[in-house]
Each structure stands twice: as structure tokens, then as C-alpha cells.
């Protein structure tokens, strides 16, 4: 297979983890005889600094022409505390999602058994937790009509029936391939938009008799994720709720640096870690590259390259078992490995194993 990949490294720790993701991608392709070509493009603060636009036209073109985008992170403290900033790095990510029509964000929350003790929750609660959050990504408050005045401001949480239907369809398809349990998360006791979600879900549920559908208010879901994370199989929710719940989900696993995601929809799919740009760690070689590397596994799997994805996952497991880990998940007294060392170890493992 021939793969054209757009590589958007972005800001903060983005460039460091991106290098490791590309190294793993390249190693696996070489092993399986796939031709891969990577094209780098600007996004986020890096793009604002270079050309004044967080998602330049040129980057959009490179993404459109690629088979997939390997994305890292955007964000820069220079913009965070300046409410008056006209452009922000995050707008680059949002523009990419919108322009590529990436309405479905797939965020798996999986625990690694050797890391459960790193979770802030009790071991017996997290053990075996394995669910997927399907987050709607191009609607809701993120993209609804906004007004930003000095004394009044609002965001509109708007959803249309087709937007809700298409994301629920994706969620049902995932549920069918898993444990056939779908939880629709909303706030239908208060929000009109949520009542539309629930109505549409209730209409669709009979078409999926093999899947158990339940409905949960978002506040309750946030609580249940802590009390009994193993309850969930597939959850589906709107953009803002999904943003919040997946940070909570990543925490359950013990480190934010572990979780990859895929954003899919109408055009080129994007594979990215769910963590942000962690500007404080920039250049320190301490960021965990695993979420980025696991995003590469998701990329392969998207194209039906299961063995390739599996090899990446086994290499990651092997690195954890061998205690080749970045500081935040290292065992007590374990050796010091940085972003580069972990990435290189995984590449070597891939070269030497099948
Ligand atoms: C995420 C991030 C983004 C979001 C930010 C960087 C705009 O937090 O991918 O979860 O809110 O969607
Ligand atoms: Mn987020």
C-alpha cells in the first residue's frame, strides 16, 4: 500500500512526539513493504508566527491531498492569557476539523494493566476499564453562533437532526463491533439540543436491536466514570461534553500521555493524541510519545492494516513491560528514559520483531 501522510507537528511538545510517531510509522511501513511519504505542514502558533494564520491554505491543501494526517498538538501560553488575541493556535485545530468535515472523534479509554496503580482511582475500579468515547466534533457550542461583547457574550449549542443521526450511526457501528452497549450522554433534563439528541437516539435504537442503548445525563456520566468505569463500552456525546469527559477518561488510565484518537468524517482522517501541547515540557525530552505512537496504530487500523497496528501496540506493551518509560509512568528506581529514547526503543523493537 502507498500512504501519503501529512505531518502537522504544531506547538509545545508536538514536534518532539511527532518525530517519534513518524519514526514508528516509517519502521512499520518498511517492515510490511508499504511505501510511505510524509509531508510536513504548519499549524497552530507555529503557523501564526510563520504566516499569521493557524491553519494556512497551504496546510489545508496538503491535508486534503493526503491519505491521513498525523497531528500532534497546538497551543501556546503567549495566547492563553490574552483574551483580546485576534488569532489563537486552537483555531487551527478547529478549522482543520471543520474544513475536513471530521465530525466523529473516536477516543478509546483503555487501561494498561501494568499502569493501573498510576491511576488516581483504586486499582480494582480501573482494572479492565475499556471504553470508547465517540465525541461529535464539528457542531455544538464550538461552532455555533457566537457573540463576544464587553458586557455580554454567548455561544450557541446548535445541532441539526442529520448531524445527530450521522454521529449516532458511527457510535452504533462501534458498539456492534464491541460489547454492544451504547450510552448516549446528554443533558436532556435542561437543554433543548440534548432533547433532540435523545429523541433521535430513541428513534434509531430499534434499528439496532442487538445493541443495548441507555441514556445518561452528563453530570451523572462524569460521576459513573469515576465510580464504575467498567460500566461503559461505547459512549456517544456532543462536542463540549465529549471534550470534558475525555480528559476525565484519560486521567483514569494513569497518564494523559497514553491516549490516542482518530477524527474521521467526510475527508482526510486525522490521528492525534488527546493531550495538549504541554508548553512547560517543550524541548525537555520528557513528554510521553506513546499517545502519538498509538495514534499511528489507529492510523494503520483505519486502513484495514490490522497486523501493522497490532505490531505497534505490541511494541508499546513491550516498552512498558521493559520499563522503558518516560518519567511520569516510570517505576520507582527505574532508569531515566526520555521521549527520544522511548521512541527509539520502540522502533528497534519493531525492526527486530514480527
Ligand atoms: C481537544 C482539545 C481541543 C478541543 C482544543 C485544543 C481546541 O482540548 O482536542 O480535546 O477543545 O477540542
Ligand atoms: Mn480537550
Short mmCIF file of C-alpha atoms and ligand atoms in Angstrom, two decimals:
data_model
loop_
_atom_site.label_atom_id
_atom_site.label_comp_id
_atom_site.label_asym_id
_atom_site.label_seq_id
_atom_site.Cartn_x
_atom_site.Cartn_y
_atom_site.Cartn_z
CA UNK A 1 0.00 0.00 0.00
CA UNK A 2 1.09 3.55 -0.62
CA UNK A 3 0.46 6.05 2.16
CA UNK A 4 0.73 9.82 1.80
CA UNK A 5 0.79 11.32 5.26
CA UNK A 6 0.51 14.98 6.19
CA UNK A 7 2.51 15.59 9.36
CA UNK A 8 1.28 18.51 11.49
CA UNK A 9 3.61 18.77 14.48
CA UNK A 10 2.30 22.08 15.85
CA UNK A 11 3.44 23.55 19.15
CA UNK A 12 4.94 22.76 22.53
CA UNK A 13 5.88 19.10 22.82
CA UNK A 14 4.22 18.49 19.42
CA UNK A 15 7.40 18.47 17.32
CA UNK A 16 9.20 16.06 19.70
CA UNK A 17 6.45 13.46 19.81
CA UNK A 18 5.77 13.91 16.10
CA UNK A 19 9.31 12.80 15.26
CA UNK A 20 8.77 9.58 17.23
CA UNK A 21 5.39 8.95 15.60
CA UNK A 22 6.89 9.36 12.14
CA UNK A 23 9.81 7.07 13.05
CA UNK A 24 7.40 4.33 14.14
CA UNK A 25 5.20 4.84 11.07
CA UNK A 26 8.24 4.57 8.81
CA UNK A 27 9.63 1.49 10.57
CA UNK A 28 6.34 -0.41 10.32
CA UNK A 29 5.84 0.54 6.66
CA UNK A 30 9.35 -0.65 5.85
CA UNK A 31 8.73 -3.93 7.61
CA UNK A 32 5.49 -4.61 5.73
CA UNK A 33 6.65 -3.28 2.37
CA UNK A 34 4.37 -0.23 2.29
CA UNK A 35 5.53 2.91 0.60
CA UNK A 36 5.09 5.94 2.83
CA UNK A 37 5.75 9.58 2.12
CA UNK A 38 5.39 12.27 4.77
CA UNK A 39 4.81 15.93 4.09
CA UNK A 40 5.15 18.41 6.94
CA UNK A 41 2.80 21.36 7.26
CA UNK A 42 2.36 24.27 9.64
CA UNK A 43 -0.42 24.54 12.22
CA UNK A 44 -1.15 26.39 15.46
CA UNK A 45 1.14 29.02 16.96
CA UNK A 46 3.96 27.86 14.70
CA UNK A 47 1.78 28.76 11.71
CA UNK A 48 0.67 32.07 13.24
CA UNK A 49 4.32 33.02 13.72
CA UNK A 50 5.29 31.97 10.21
CA UNK A 51 2.35 33.18 8.13
CA UNK A 52 -0.18 34.77 10.51
CA UNK A 53 -2.81 32.02 10.15
CA UNK A 54 -3.20 28.98 12.47
CA UNK A 55 -4.46 26.78 9.60
CA UNK A 56 -2.96 28.19 6.42
CA UNK A 57 -4.42 27.43 2.98
CA UNK A 58 -1.25 25.53 2.08
CA UNK A 59 -1.71 23.23 5.11
CA UNK A 60 -5.34 22.66 4.16
CA UNK A 61 -4.25 21.65 0.66
CA UNK A 62 -1.59 19.25 1.97
CA UNK A 63 -4.18 17.68 4.30
CA UNK A 64 -6.76 17.31 1.54
CA UNK A 65 -4.27 15.65 -0.76
CA UNK A 66 -3.01 13.24 1.91
CA UNK A 67 -4.45 9.84 2.83
CA UNK A 68 -4.22 10.70 6.52
CA UNK A 69 -2.98 13.42 8.84
CA UNK A 70 -0.68 12.66 11.75
CA UNK A 71 -1.32 15.53 14.11
CA UNK A 72 0.47 16.34 17.36
CA UNK A 73 -0.69 19.35 19.39
CA UNK A 74 -1.37 23.07 19.30
CA UNK A 75 -1.35 25.77 21.97
CA UNK A 76 0.99 28.41 23.31
CA UNK A 77 0.91 30.30 26.64
CA UNK A 78 1.51 33.56 24.79
CA UNK A 79 -2.13 33.44 23.71
CA UNK A 80 -3.73 31.83 26.76
CA UNK A 81 -3.87 34.88 28.99
CA UNK A 82 -4.70 37.35 26.29
CA UNK A 83 -8.49 37.40 25.82
CA UNK A 84 -8.00 40.10 23.20
CA UNK A 85 -5.86 37.98 20.90
CA UNK A 86 -7.33 38.08 17.39
CA UNK A 87 -5.99 34.71 16.35
CA UNK A 88 -5.32 31.67 18.54
CA UNK A 89 -3.44 28.45 17.89
CA UNK A 90 -6.52 26.36 18.81
CA UNK A 91 -8.42 27.93 15.92
CA UNK A 92 -6.06 26.00 13.65
CA UNK A 93 -7.24 22.70 15.06
CA UNK A 94 -10.90 23.75 14.90
CA UNK A 95 -10.55 25.00 11.33
CA UNK A 96 -8.92 21.72 10.34
CA UNK A 97 -11.76 19.69 11.89
CA UNK A 98 -14.42 21.85 10.25
CA UNK A 99 -12.82 22.12 6.82
CA UNK A 100 -12.07 18.40 6.62
CA UNK A 101 -15.58 17.59 7.90
CA UNK A 102 -14.21 15.49 10.78
CA UNK A 103 -17.45 15.05 12.67
CA UNK A 104 -16.56 11.86 14.53
CA UNK A 105 -13.83 11.86 17.13
CA UNK A 106 -13.03 8.37 18.39
CA UNK A 107 -11.35 8.39 21.78
CA UNK A 108 -10.61 4.98 23.25
CA UNK A 109 -10.06 4.89 27.01
CA UNK A 110 -8.00 1.80 27.67
CA UNK A 111 -6.04 0.91 30.75
CA UNK A 112 -2.68 -0.84 30.67
CA UNK A 113 -2.68 -3.45 33.42
CA UNK A 114 0.91 -2.61 34.39
CA UNK A 115 -0.08 1.03 34.93
CA UNK A 116 -3.34 0.76 36.87
CA UNK A 117 -1.51 1.73 40.07
CA UNK A 118 -0.73 5.12 38.43
CA UNK A 119 -4.42 5.90 38.23
CA UNK A 120 -5.82 8.25 40.88
CA UNK A 121 -8.61 5.67 41.28
CA UNK A 122 -8.37 2.41 43.20
CA UNK A 123 -6.83 -0.44 41.22
CA UNK A 124 -9.91 -2.65 41.48
CA UNK A 125 -12.08 0.10 39.96
CA UNK A 126 -9.92 0.75 36.91
CA UNK A 127 -8.79 -2.78 36.17
CA UNK A 128 -10.38 -3.83 32.91
CA UNK A 129 -11.83 -0.42 32.08
CA UNK A 130 -12.04 -0.30 28.31
CA UNK A 131 -14.44 2.01 26.60
CA UNK A 132 -14.65 4.34 23.63
CA UNK A 133 -15.97 7.84 23.70
CA UNK A 134 -17.38 8.97 20.39
CA UNK A 135 -17.33 12.74 20.51
CA UNK A 136 -19.19 14.84 17.94
CA UNK A 137 -16.55 17.21 16.64
CA UNK A 138 -17.90 19.78 14.20
CA UNK A 139 -21.08 21.04 15.86
CA UNK A 140 -22.42 22.38 19.11
CA UNK A 141 -21.06 25.33 21.04
CA UNK A 142 -17.66 25.14 19.41
CA UNK A 143 -19.10 26.21 16.08
CA UNK A 144 -22.50 27.74 16.85
CA UNK A 145 -23.24 31.43 16.52
CA UNK A 146 -21.20 33.49 18.95
CA UNK A 147 -21.21 36.99 20.25
CA UNK A 148 -18.40 38.49 22.22
CA UNK A 149 -19.22 41.90 23.65
CA UNK A 150 -17.75 43.75 26.60
CA UNK A 151 -20.80 43.25 28.78
CA UNK A 152 -22.45 40.28 27.15
CA UNK A 153 -21.26 37.20 25.36
CA UNK A 154 -22.80 33.94 24.22
CA UNK A 155 -22.15 30.69 22.39
CA UNK A 156 -24.95 28.74 20.76
CA UNK A 157 -25.27 25.00 21.21
CA UNK A 158 -26.96 24.11 17.97
CA UNK A 159 -27.42 20.64 16.46
CA UNK A 160 -29.39 19.52 13.45
CA UNK A 161 -31.04 16.12 13.04
CA UNK A 162 -28.62 14.97 10.28
CA UNK A 163 -25.65 15.91 12.49
CA UNK A 164 -27.02 13.85 15.34
CA UNK A 165 -28.02 10.93 13.12
CA UNK A 166 -24.63 10.54 11.48
CA UNK A 167 -22.69 10.52 14.74
CA UNK A 168 -25.13 8.09 16.36
CA UNK A 169 -24.72 5.82 13.36
CA UNK A 170 -20.95 5.79 13.88
CA UNK A 171 -21.48 5.05 17.56
CA UNK A 172 -23.86 2.16 16.88
CA UNK A 173 -21.40 0.68 14.39
CA UNK A 174 -18.64 0.76 17.03
CA UNK A 175 -20.96 -0.74 19.63
CA UNK A 176 -21.80 -3.61 17.25
CA UNK A 177 -18.13 -4.45 16.88
CA UNK A 178 -17.59 -4.34 20.65
CA UNK A 179 -19.70 -5.36 23.65
CA UNK A 180 -22.93 -3.99 22.12
CA UNK A 181 -23.66 -1.45 24.81
CA UNK A 182 -24.18 2.19 23.86
CA UNK A 183 -24.59 5.02 26.36
CA UNK A 184 -25.98 8.25 24.95
CA UNK A 185 -24.75 11.08 27.16
CA UNK A 186 -26.72 14.33 27.22
CA UNK A 187 -28.38 16.90 29.44
CA UNK A 188 -31.91 16.37 28.19
CA UNK A 189 -33.43 17.47 31.50
CA UNK A 190 -32.26 21.02 30.75
CA UNK A 191 -31.05 21.54 27.19
CA UNK A 192 -33.19 21.63 24.03
CA UNK A 193 -30.24 20.45 21.93
CA UNK A 194 -29.92 17.42 24.21
CA UNK A 195 -33.60 16.63 23.84
CA UNK A 196 -33.09 16.46 20.08
CA UNK A 197 -30.18 14.06 20.63
CA UNK A 198 -32.28 11.87 22.85
CA UNK A 199 -35.28 11.91 20.52
CA UNK A 200 -33.17 10.93 17.53
CA UNK A 201 -31.40 8.21 19.55
CA UNK A 202 -34.73 6.79 20.71
CA UNK A 203 -35.91 6.67 17.11
CA UNK A 204 -32.75 4.92 15.93
CA UNK A 205 -32.37 2.42 18.78
CA UNK A 206 -34.95 -0.09 17.41
CA UNK A 207 -32.83 -0.38 14.24
CA UNK A 208 -30.05 -1.81 16.40
CA UNK A 209 -31.85 -4.47 18.44
CA UNK A 210 -28.55 -6.24 19.09
CA UNK A 211 -27.24 -3.19 20.96
CA UNK A 212 -28.41 -2.17 24.43
CA UNK A 213 -28.92 1.59 24.44
CA UNK A 214 -29.02 3.58 27.62
CA UNK A 215 -29.30 7.29 28.27
CA UNK A 216 -27.37 9.16 30.90
CA UNK A 217 -27.17 12.80 31.92
CA UNK A 218 -23.68 14.18 31.53
CA UNK A 219 -23.25 15.04 35.21
CA UNK A 220 -24.19 11.50 36.12
CA UNK A 221 -21.85 10.11 33.43
CA UNK A 222 -18.95 12.12 34.87
CA UNK A 223 -19.64 10.51 38.23
CA UNK A 224 -20.14 7.00 36.88
CA UNK A 225 -16.81 7.17 35.02
CA UNK A 226 -15.09 7.53 38.39
CA UNK A 227 -17.27 5.15 40.36
CA UNK A 228 -17.51 2.36 37.81
CA UNK A 229 -15.54 2.99 34.60
CA UNK A 230 -16.02 -0.65 33.56
CA UNK A 231 -19.73 0.11 33.12
CA UNK A 232 -19.07 1.78 29.77
CA UNK A 233 -18.49 0.18 26.40
CA UNK A 234 -19.26 2.91 23.84
CA UNK A 235 -20.45 6.35 24.85
CA UNK A 236 -21.55 9.00 22.40
CA UNK A 237 -21.96 12.66 23.14
CA UNK A 238 -21.86 16.18 21.80
CA UNK A 239 -18.71 18.23 21.24
CA UNK A 240 -18.36 20.08 24.54
CA UNK A 241 -19.41 17.21 26.81
CA UNK A 242 -17.05 14.92 24.89
CA UNK A 243 -14.16 17.32 25.35
CA UNK A 244 -14.62 17.36 29.10
CA UNK A 245 -15.40 13.67 29.60
CA UNK A 246 -12.39 12.50 27.59
CA UNK A 247 -9.95 14.49 29.73
CA UNK A 248 -11.56 12.78 32.68
CA UNK A 249 -11.26 9.46 30.87
CA UNK A 250 -7.58 9.95 30.12
CA UNK A 251 -6.93 10.58 33.78
CA UNK A 252 -8.44 7.24 34.74
CA UNK A 253 -5.72 5.43 32.80
CA UNK A 254 -2.91 6.95 34.86
CA UNK A 255 -1.36 9.33 32.34
CA UNK A 256 -2.71 11.71 29.76
CA UNK A 257 0.26 10.76 27.61
CA UNK A 258 -1.20 7.39 26.72
CA UNK A 259 -4.37 8.03 24.79
CA UNK A 260 -4.61 8.36 21.02
CA UNK A 261 -7.61 9.40 18.97
CA UNK A 262 -8.95 9.36 15.45
CA UNK A 263 -11.09 12.02 13.86
CA UNK A 264 -13.00 10.88 10.83
CA UNK A 265 -15.72 12.17 8.58
CA UNK A 266 -16.02 13.48 5.07
CA UNK A 267 -12.40 13.97 4.08
CA UNK A 268 -8.86 13.01 5.18
CA UNK A 269 -8.88 11.40 8.66
CA UNK A 270 -6.70 12.84 11.40
CA UNK A 271 -4.87 10.82 14.06
CA UNK A 272 -3.73 12.65 17.15
CA UNK A 273 -3.00 12.25 20.86
CA UNK A 274 -5.76 13.58 23.08
CA UNK A 275 -3.31 15.50 25.26
CA UNK A 276 -2.36 19.09 24.59
CA UNK A 277 0.90 20.88 23.82
CA UNK A 278 2.31 20.92 27.40
CA UNK A 279 4.41 24.03 26.75
CA UNK A 280 6.27 23.73 30.06
CA UNK A 281 7.86 20.50 28.85
CA UNK A 282 8.82 21.77 25.42
CA UNK A 283 12.35 20.74 24.44
CA UNK A 284 12.97 18.88 27.71
CA UNK A 285 12.71 15.39 26.20
CA UNK A 286 10.29 14.26 28.93
CA UNK A 287 6.98 14.09 27.06
CA UNK A 288 5.48 10.63 26.66
CA UNK A 289 5.41 9.73 22.95
CA UNK A 290 3.03 6.78 23.44
CA UNK A 291 -0.23 8.60 22.67
CA UNK A 292 1.29 9.77 19.39
CA UNK A 293 2.67 6.32 18.64
CA UNK A 294 -0.67 4.69 19.42
CA UNK A 295 -2.26 7.22 17.06
CA UNK A 296 -0.10 5.61 14.38
CA UNK A 297 -1.61 2.24 15.34
CA UNK A 298 -5.09 3.73 14.87
CA UNK A 299 -4.00 5.11 11.51
CA UNK A 300 -2.99 1.67 10.27
CA UNK A 301 -6.17 0.10 11.59
CA UNK A 302 -8.27 2.73 9.80
CA UNK A 303 -6.82 1.50 6.52
CA UNK A 304 -7.53 -2.12 7.46
CA UNK A 305 -3.87 -2.79 8.22
CA UNK A 306 -4.59 -4.76 11.39
CA UNK A 307 -1.25 -6.59 11.65
CA UNK A 308 0.61 -3.31 11.32
CA UNK A 309 -1.48 -1.69 14.05
CA UNK A 310 -1.07 -4.75 16.23
CA UNK A 311 2.72 -4.63 15.85
CA UNK A 312 2.74 -1.03 17.08
CA UNK A 313 0.57 -1.96 20.07
CA UNK A 314 2.78 -4.94 20.94
CA UNK A 315 5.88 -2.75 20.72
CA UNK A 316 4.27 -0.25 23.11
CA UNK A 317 3.33 -3.05 25.54
CA UNK A 318 6.89 -4.39 25.32
CA UNK A 319 8.36 -0.98 26.15
CA UNK A 320 6.11 -0.71 29.20
CA UNK A 321 6.99 -4.24 30.32
CA UNK A 322 10.70 -3.49 29.89
CA UNK A 323 10.26 -0.33 31.99
CA UNK A 324 11.39 1.81 29.09
CA UNK A 325 9.10 4.63 30.14
CA UNK A 326 9.03 8.40 30.40
CA UNK A 327 9.32 9.79 33.95
CA UNK A 328 5.61 10.21 34.75
CA UNK A 329 4.94 6.47 34.43
CA UNK A 330 8.36 5.09 35.34
CA UNK A 331 8.62 2.59 38.20
CA UNK A 332 10.38 3.69 41.34
CA UNK A 333 14.13 3.47 40.89
CA UNK A 334 13.67 2.76 37.17
CA UNK A 335 16.13 4.13 34.61
CA UNK A 336 15.59 7.54 33.01
CA UNK A 337 14.20 7.47 29.51
CA UNK A 338 13.19 10.50 27.52
CA UNK A 339 10.84 11.00 24.57
CA UNK A 340 13.60 10.09 22.11
CA UNK A 341 14.82 7.03 23.98
CA UNK A 342 11.33 5.55 24.33
CA UNK A 343 10.61 6.20 20.63
CA UNK A 344 13.92 4.73 19.52
CA UNK A 345 13.47 1.65 21.70
CA UNK A 346 10.06 1.03 20.13
CA UNK A 347 11.46 1.47 16.62
CA UNK A 348 14.22 -1.05 17.40
CA UNK A 349 11.70 -3.49 18.80
CA UNK A 350 9.62 -3.20 15.64
CA UNK A 351 12.69 -3.81 13.49
CA UNK A 352 13.51 -6.96 15.45
CA UNK A 353 10.08 -8.49 15.98
CA UNK A 354 7.16 -9.57 13.92
C1 LIG B 1 -9.11 18.54 22.38
C2 LIG B 1 -8.60 19.91 22.74
C3 LIG B 1 -9.21 20.93 21.79
C4 LIG B 1 -10.71 20.89 21.95
C5 LIG B 1 -8.68 22.35 21.96
C6 LIG B 1 -7.16 22.40 21.85
C7 LIG B 1 -9.31 23.30 20.98
O1 LIG B 1 -8.85 20.21 24.06
O2 LIG B 1 -8.83 18.07 21.25
O3 LIG B 1 -9.78 17.93 23.22
O4 LIG B 1 -11.26 21.55 22.85
O5 LIG B 1 -11.37 20.20 21.18
MN1 LIG B 2 -9.85 18.63 25.16
#
